[in-house]
mmCIF file of N, CA, C and O in Angstrom:
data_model
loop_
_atom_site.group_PDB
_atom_site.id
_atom_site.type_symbol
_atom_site.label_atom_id
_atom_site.label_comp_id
_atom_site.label_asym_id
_atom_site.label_seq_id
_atom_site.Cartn_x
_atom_site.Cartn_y
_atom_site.Cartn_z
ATOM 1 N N UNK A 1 -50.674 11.921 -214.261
ATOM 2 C CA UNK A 1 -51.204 10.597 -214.526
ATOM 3 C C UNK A 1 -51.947 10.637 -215.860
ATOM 4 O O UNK A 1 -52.824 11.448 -216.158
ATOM 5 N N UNK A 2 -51.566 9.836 -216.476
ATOM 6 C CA UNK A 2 -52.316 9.926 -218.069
ATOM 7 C C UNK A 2 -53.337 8.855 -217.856
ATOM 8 O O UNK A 2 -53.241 7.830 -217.182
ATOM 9 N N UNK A 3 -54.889 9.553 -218.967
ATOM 10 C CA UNK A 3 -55.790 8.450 -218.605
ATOM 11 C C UNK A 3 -55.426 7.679 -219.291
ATOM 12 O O UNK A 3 -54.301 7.724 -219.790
ATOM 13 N N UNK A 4 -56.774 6.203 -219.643
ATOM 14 C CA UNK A 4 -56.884 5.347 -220.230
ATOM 15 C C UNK A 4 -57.025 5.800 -221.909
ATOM 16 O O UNK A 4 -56.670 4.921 -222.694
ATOM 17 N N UNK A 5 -57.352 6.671 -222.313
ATOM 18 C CA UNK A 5 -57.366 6.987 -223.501
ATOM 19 C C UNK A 5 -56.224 7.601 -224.335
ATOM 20 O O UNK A 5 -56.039 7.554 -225.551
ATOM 21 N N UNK A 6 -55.297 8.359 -223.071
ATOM 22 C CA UNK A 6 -54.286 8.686 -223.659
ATOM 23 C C UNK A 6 -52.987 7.580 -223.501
ATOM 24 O O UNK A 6 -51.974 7.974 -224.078
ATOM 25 N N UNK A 7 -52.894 6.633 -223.006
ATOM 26 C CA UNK A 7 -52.186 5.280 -222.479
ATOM 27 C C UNK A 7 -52.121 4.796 -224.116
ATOM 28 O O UNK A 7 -51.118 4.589 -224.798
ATOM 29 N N UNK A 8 -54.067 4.658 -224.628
ATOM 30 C CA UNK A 8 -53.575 3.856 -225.857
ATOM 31 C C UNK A 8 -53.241 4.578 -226.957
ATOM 32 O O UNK A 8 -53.194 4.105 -228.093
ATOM 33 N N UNK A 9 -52.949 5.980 -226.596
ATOM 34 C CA UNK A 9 -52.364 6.560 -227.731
ATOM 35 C C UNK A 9 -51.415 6.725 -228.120
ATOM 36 O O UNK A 9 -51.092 6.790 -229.306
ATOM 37 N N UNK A 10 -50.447 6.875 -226.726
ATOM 38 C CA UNK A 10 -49.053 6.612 -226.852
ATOM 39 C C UNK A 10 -48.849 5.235 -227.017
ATOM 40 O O UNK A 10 -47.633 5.047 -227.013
ATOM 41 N N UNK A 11 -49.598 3.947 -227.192
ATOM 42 C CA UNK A 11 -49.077 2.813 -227.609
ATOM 43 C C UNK A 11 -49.356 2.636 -228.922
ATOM 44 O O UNK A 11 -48.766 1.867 -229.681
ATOM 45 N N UNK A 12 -50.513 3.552 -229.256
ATOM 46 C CA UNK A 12 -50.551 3.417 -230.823
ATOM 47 C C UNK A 12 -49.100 4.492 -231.398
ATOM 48 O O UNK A 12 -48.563 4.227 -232.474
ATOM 49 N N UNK A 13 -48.812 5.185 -230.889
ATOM 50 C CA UNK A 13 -47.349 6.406 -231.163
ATOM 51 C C UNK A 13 -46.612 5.294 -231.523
ATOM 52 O O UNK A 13 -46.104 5.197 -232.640
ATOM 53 N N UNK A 14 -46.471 4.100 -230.319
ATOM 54 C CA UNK A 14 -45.242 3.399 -230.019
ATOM 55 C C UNK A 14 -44.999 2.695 -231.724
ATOM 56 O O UNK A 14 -44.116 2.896 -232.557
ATOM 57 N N UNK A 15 -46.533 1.594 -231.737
ATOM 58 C CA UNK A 15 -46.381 1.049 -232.815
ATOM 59 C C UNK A 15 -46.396 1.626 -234.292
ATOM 60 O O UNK A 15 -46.139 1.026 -235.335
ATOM 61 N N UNK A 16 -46.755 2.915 -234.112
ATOM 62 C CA UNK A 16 -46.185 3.516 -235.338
ATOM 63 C C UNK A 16 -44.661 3.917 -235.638
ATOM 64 O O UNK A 16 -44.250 3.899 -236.798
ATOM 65 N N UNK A 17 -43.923 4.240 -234.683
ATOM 66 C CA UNK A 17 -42.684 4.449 -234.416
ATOM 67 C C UNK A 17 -42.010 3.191 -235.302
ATOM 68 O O UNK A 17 -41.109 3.306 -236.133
ATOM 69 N N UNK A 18 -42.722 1.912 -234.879
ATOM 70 C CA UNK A 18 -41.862 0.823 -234.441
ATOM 71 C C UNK A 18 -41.747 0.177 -236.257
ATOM 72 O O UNK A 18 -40.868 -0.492 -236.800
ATOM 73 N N UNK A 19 -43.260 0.831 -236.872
ATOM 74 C CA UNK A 19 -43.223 0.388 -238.157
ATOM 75 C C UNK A 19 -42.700 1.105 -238.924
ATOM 76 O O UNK A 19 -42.225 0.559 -239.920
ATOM 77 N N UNK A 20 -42.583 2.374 -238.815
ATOM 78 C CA UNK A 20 -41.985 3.208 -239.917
ATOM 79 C C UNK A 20 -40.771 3.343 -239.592
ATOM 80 O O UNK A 20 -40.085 3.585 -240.585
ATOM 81 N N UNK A 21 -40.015 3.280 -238.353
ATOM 82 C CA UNK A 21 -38.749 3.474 -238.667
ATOM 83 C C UNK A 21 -38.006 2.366 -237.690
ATOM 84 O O UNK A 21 -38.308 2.516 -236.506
ATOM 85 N N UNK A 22 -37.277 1.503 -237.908
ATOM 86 C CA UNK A 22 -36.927 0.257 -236.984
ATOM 87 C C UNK A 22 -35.716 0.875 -236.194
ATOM 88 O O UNK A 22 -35.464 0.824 -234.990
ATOM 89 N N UNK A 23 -34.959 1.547 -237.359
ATOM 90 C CA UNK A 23 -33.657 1.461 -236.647
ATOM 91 C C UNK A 23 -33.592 3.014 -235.277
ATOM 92 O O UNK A 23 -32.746 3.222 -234.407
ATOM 93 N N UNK A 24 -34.918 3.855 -235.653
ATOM 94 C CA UNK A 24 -34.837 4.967 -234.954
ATOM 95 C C UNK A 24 -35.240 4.221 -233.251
ATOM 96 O O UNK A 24 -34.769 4.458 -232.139
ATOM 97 N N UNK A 25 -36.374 3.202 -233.746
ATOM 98 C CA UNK A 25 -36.448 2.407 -231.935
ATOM 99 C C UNK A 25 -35.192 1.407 -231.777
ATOM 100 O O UNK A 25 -34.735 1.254 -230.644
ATOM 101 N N UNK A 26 -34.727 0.855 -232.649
ATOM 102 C CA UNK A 26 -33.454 -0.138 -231.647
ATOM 103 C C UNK A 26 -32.524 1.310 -230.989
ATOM 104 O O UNK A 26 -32.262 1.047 -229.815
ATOM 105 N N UNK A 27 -31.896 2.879 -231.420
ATOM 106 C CA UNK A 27 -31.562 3.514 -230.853
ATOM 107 C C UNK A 27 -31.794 3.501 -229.647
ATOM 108 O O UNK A 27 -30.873 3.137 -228.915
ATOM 109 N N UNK A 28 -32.746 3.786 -229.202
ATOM 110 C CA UNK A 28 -33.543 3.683 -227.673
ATOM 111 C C UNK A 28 -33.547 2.539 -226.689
ATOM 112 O O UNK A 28 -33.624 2.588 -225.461
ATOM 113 N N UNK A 29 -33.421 1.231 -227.697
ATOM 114 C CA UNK A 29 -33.440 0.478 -226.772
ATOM 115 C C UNK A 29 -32.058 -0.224 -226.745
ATOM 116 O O UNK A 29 -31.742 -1.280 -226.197
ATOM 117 N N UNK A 30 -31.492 0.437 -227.307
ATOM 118 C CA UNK A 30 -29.470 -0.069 -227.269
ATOM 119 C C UNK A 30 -29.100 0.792 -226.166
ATOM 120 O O UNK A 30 -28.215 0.481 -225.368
ATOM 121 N N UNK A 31 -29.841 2.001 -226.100
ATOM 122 C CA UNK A 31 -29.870 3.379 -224.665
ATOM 123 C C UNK A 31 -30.380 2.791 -223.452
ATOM 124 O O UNK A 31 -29.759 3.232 -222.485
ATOM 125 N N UNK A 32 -31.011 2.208 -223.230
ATOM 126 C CA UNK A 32 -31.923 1.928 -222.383
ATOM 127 C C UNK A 32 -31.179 0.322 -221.747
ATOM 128 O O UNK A 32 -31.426 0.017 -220.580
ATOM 129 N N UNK A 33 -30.401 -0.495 -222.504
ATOM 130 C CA UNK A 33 -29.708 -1.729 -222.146
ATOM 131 C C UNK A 33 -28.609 -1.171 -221.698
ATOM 132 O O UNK A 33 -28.048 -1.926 -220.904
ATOM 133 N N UNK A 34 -27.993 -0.068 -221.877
ATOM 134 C CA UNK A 34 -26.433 0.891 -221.518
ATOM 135 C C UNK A 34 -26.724 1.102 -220.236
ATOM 136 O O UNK A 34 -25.878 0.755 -219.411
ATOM 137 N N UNK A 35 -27.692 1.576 -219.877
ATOM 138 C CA UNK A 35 -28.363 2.673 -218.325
ATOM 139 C C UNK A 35 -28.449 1.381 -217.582
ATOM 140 O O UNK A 35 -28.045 1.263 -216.425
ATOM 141 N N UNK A 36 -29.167 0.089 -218.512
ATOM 142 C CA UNK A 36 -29.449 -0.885 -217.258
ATOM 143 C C UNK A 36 -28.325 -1.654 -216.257
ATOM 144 O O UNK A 36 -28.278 -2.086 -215.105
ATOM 145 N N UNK A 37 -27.142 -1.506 -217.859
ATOM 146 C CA UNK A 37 -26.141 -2.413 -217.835
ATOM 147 C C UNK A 37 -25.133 -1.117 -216.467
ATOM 148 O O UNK A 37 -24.361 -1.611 -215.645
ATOM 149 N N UNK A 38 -25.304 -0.053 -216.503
ATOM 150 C CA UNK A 38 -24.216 1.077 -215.915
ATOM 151 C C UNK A 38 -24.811 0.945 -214.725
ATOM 152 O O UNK A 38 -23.999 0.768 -213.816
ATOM 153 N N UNK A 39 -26.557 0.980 -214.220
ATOM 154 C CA UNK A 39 -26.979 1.017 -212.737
ATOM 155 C C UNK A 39 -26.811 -0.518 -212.118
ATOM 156 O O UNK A 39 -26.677 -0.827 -210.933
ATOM 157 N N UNK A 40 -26.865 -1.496 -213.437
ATOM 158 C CA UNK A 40 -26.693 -2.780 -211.955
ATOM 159 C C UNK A 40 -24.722 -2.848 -212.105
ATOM 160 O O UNK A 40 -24.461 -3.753 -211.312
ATOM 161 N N UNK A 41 -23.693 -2.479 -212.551
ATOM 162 C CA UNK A 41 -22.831 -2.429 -212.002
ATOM 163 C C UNK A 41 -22.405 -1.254 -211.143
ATOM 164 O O UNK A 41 -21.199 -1.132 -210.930
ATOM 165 N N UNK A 42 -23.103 -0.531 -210.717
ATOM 166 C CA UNK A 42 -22.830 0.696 -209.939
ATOM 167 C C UNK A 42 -23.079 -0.005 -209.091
ATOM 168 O O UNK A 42 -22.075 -0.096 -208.385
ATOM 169 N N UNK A 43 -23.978 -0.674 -208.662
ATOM 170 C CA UNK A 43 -24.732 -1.418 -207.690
ATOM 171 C C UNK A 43 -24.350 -2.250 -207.295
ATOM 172 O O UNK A 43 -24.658 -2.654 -206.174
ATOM 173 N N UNK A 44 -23.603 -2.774 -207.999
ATOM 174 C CA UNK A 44 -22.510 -4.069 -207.472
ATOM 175 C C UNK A 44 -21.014 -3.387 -206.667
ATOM 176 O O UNK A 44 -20.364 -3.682 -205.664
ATOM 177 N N UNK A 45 -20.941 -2.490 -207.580
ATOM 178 C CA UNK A 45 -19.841 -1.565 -206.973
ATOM 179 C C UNK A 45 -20.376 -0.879 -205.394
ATOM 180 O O UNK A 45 -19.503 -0.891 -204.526
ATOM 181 N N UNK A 46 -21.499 -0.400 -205.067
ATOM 182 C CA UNK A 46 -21.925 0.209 -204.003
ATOM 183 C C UNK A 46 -22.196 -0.902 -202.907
ATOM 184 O O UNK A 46 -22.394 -0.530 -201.750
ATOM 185 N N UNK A 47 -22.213 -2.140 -203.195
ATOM 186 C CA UNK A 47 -22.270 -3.190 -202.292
ATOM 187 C C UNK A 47 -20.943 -3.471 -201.777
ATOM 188 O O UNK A 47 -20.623 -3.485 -200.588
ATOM 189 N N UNK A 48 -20.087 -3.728 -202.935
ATOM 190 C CA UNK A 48 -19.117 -4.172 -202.603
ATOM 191 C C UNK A 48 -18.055 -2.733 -201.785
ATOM 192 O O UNK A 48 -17.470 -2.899 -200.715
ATOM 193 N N UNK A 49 -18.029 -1.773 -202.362
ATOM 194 C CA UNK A 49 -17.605 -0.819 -201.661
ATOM 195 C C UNK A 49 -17.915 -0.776 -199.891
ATOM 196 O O UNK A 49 -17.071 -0.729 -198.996
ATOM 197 N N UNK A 50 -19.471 -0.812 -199.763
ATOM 198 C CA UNK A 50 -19.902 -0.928 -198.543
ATOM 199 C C UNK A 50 -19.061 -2.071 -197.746
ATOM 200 O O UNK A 50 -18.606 -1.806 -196.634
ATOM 201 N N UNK A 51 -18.925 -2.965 -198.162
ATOM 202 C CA UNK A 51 -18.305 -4.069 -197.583
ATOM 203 C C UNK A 51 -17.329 -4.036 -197.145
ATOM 204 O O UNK A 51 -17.139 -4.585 -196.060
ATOM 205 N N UNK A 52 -16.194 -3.300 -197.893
ATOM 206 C CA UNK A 52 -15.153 -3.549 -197.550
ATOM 207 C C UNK A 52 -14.783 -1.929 -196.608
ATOM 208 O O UNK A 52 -13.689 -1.720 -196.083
ATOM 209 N N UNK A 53 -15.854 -1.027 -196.576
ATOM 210 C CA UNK A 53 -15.893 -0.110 -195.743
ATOM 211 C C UNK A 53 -16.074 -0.656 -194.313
ATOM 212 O O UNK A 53 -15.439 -0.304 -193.319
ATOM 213 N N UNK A 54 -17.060 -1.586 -194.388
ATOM 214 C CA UNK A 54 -17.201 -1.525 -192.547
ATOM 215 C C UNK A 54 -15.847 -3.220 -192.782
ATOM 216 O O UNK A 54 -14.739 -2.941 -192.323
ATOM 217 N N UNK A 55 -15.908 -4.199 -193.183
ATOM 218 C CA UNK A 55 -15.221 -4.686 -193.036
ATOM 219 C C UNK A 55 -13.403 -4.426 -192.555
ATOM 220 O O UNK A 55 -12.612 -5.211 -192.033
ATOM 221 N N UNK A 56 -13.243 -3.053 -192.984
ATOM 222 C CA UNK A 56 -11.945 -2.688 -192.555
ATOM 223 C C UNK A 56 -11.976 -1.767 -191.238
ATOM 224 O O UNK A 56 -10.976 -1.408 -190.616
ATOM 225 N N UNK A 57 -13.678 -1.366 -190.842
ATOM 226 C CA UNK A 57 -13.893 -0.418 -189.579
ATOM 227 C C UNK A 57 -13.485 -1.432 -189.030
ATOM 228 O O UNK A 57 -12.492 -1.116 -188.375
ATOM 229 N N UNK A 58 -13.834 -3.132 -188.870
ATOM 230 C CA UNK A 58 -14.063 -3.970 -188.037
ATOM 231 C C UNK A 58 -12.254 -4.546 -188.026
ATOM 232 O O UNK A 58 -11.619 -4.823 -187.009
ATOM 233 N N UNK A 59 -11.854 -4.591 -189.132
ATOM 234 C CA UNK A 59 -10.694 -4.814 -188.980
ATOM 235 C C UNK A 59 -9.552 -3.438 -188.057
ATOM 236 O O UNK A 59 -8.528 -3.551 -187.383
ATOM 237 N N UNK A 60 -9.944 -2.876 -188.256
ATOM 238 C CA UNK A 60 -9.365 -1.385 -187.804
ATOM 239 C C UNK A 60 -8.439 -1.172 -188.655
ATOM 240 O O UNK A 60 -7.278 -1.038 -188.268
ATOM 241 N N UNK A 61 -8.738 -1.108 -189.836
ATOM 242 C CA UNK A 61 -7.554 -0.450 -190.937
ATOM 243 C C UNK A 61 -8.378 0.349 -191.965
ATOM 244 O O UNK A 61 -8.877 -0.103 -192.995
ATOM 245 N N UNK A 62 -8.470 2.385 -191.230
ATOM 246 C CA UNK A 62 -8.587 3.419 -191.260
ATOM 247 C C UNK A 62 -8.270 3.447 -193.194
ATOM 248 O O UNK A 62 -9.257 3.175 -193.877
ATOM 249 N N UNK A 63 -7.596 3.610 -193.576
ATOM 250 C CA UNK A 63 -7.103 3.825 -194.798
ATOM 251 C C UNK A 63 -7.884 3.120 -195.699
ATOM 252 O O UNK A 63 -8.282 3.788 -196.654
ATOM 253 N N UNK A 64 -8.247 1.843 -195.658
ATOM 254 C CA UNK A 64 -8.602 1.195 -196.344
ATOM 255 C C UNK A 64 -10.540 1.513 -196.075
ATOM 256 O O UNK A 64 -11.272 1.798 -197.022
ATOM 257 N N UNK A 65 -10.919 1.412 -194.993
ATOM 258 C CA UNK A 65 -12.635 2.183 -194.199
ATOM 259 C C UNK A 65 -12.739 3.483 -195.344
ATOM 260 O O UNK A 65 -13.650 3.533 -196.170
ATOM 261 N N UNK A 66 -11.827 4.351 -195.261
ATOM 262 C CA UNK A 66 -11.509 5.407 -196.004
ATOM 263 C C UNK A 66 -11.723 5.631 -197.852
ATOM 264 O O UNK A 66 -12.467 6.302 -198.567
ATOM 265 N N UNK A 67 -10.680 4.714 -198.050
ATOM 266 C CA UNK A 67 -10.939 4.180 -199.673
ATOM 267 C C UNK A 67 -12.410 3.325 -199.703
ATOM 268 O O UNK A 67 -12.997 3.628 -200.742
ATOM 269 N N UNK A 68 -13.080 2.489 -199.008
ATOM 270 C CA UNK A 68 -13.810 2.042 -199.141
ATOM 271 C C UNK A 68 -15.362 2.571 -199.471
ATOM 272 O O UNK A 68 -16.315 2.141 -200.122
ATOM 273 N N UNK A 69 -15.020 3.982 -198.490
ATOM 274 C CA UNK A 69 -16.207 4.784 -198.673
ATOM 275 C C UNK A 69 -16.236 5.650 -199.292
ATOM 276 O O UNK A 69 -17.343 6.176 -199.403
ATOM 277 N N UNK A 70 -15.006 6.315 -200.073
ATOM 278 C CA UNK A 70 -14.921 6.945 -201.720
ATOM 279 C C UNK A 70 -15.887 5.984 -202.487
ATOM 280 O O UNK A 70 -17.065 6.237 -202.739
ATOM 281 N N UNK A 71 -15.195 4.812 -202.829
ATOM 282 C CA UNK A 71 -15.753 3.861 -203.452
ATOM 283 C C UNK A 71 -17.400 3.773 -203.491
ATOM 284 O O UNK A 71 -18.141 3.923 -204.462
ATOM 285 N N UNK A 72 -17.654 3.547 -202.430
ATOM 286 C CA UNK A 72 -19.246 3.791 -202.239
ATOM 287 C C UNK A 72 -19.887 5.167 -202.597
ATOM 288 O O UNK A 72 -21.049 5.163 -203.004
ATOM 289 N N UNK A 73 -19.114 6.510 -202.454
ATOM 290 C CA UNK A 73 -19.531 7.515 -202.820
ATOM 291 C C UNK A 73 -19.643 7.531 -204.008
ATOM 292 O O UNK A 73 -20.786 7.538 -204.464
ATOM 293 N N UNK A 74 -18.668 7.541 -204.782
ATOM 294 C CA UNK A 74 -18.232 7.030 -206.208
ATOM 295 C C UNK A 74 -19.980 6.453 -206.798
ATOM 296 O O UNK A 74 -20.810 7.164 -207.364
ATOM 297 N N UNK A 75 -20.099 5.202 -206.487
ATOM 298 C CA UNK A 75 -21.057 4.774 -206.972
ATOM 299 C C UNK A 75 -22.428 5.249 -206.387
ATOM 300 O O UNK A 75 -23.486 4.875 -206.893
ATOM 301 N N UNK A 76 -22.391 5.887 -205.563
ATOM 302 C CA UNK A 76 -23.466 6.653 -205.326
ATOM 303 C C UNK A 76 -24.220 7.600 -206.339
ATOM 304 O O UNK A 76 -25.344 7.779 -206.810
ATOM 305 N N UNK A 77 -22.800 8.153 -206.399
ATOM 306 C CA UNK A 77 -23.159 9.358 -207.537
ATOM 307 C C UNK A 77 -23.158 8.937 -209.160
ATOM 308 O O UNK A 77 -23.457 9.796 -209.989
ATOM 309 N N UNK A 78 -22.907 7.957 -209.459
ATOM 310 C CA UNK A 78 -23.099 6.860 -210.622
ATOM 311 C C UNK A 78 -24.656 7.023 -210.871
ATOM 312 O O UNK A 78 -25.203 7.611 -211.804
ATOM 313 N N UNK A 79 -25.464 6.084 -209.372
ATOM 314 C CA UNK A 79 -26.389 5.653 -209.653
ATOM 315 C C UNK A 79 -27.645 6.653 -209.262
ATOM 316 O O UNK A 79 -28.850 6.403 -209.261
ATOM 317 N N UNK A 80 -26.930 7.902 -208.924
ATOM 318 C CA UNK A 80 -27.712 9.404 -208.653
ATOM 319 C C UNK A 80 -27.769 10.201 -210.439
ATOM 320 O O UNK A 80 -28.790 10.651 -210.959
ATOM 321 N N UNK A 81 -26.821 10.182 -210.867
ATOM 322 C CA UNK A 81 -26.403 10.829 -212.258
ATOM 323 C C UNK A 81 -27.548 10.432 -212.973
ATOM 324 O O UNK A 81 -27.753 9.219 -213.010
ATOM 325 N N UNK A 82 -28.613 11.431 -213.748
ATOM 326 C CA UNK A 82 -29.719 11.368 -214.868
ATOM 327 C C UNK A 82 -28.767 11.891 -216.123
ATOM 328 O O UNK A 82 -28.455 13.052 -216.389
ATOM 329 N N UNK A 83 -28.364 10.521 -216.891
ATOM 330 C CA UNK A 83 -27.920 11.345 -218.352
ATOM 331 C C UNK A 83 -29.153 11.733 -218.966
ATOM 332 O O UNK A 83 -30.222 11.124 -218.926
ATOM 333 N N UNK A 84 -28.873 12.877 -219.572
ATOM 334 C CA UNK A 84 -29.519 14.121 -220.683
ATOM 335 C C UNK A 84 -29.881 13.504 -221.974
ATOM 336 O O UNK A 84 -30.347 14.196 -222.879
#
């Protein structure tokens, strides 16, 4: 936990960052819109996967329950994955 003194130091870091070099922070935050943009479609994918997993238990078509829950695994491990 960082205190209150070191909080405004890394915001004074930030705004020095932000003045001396512009294009080194849009890097970060073109990174940071990629991750947001990759976990809420994983997430859409892990819903919808789910869905059509029990939806085909309920239908009783095995194959498809089957593919459904790759699918969900799939995006599991999407939204488990820390890029480096």
């Amino acid at each position: 936990m960082l205190s209150d003194a070191e909080h405004q130091r890394l915001s004074e870091i930030e705004i020095a960052f932000r003045a001396s070099d512009p294009a080194f922070v849009r890097q970060f935050e073109r990174l940071r819109q990629h991750q947001r943009a990759r976990r809420t479609g994983a997430m859409v994918v892990l819903i919808l996967g789910a869905m059509v997993t029990v939806l085909a238990l309920v239908a009783g078509t095995t194959a498809v329950a089957v593919l459904g829950a790759i699918v969900t695994a799939a995006a599991v491990c999407v939204l488990e994955h820390r890029p480096r």
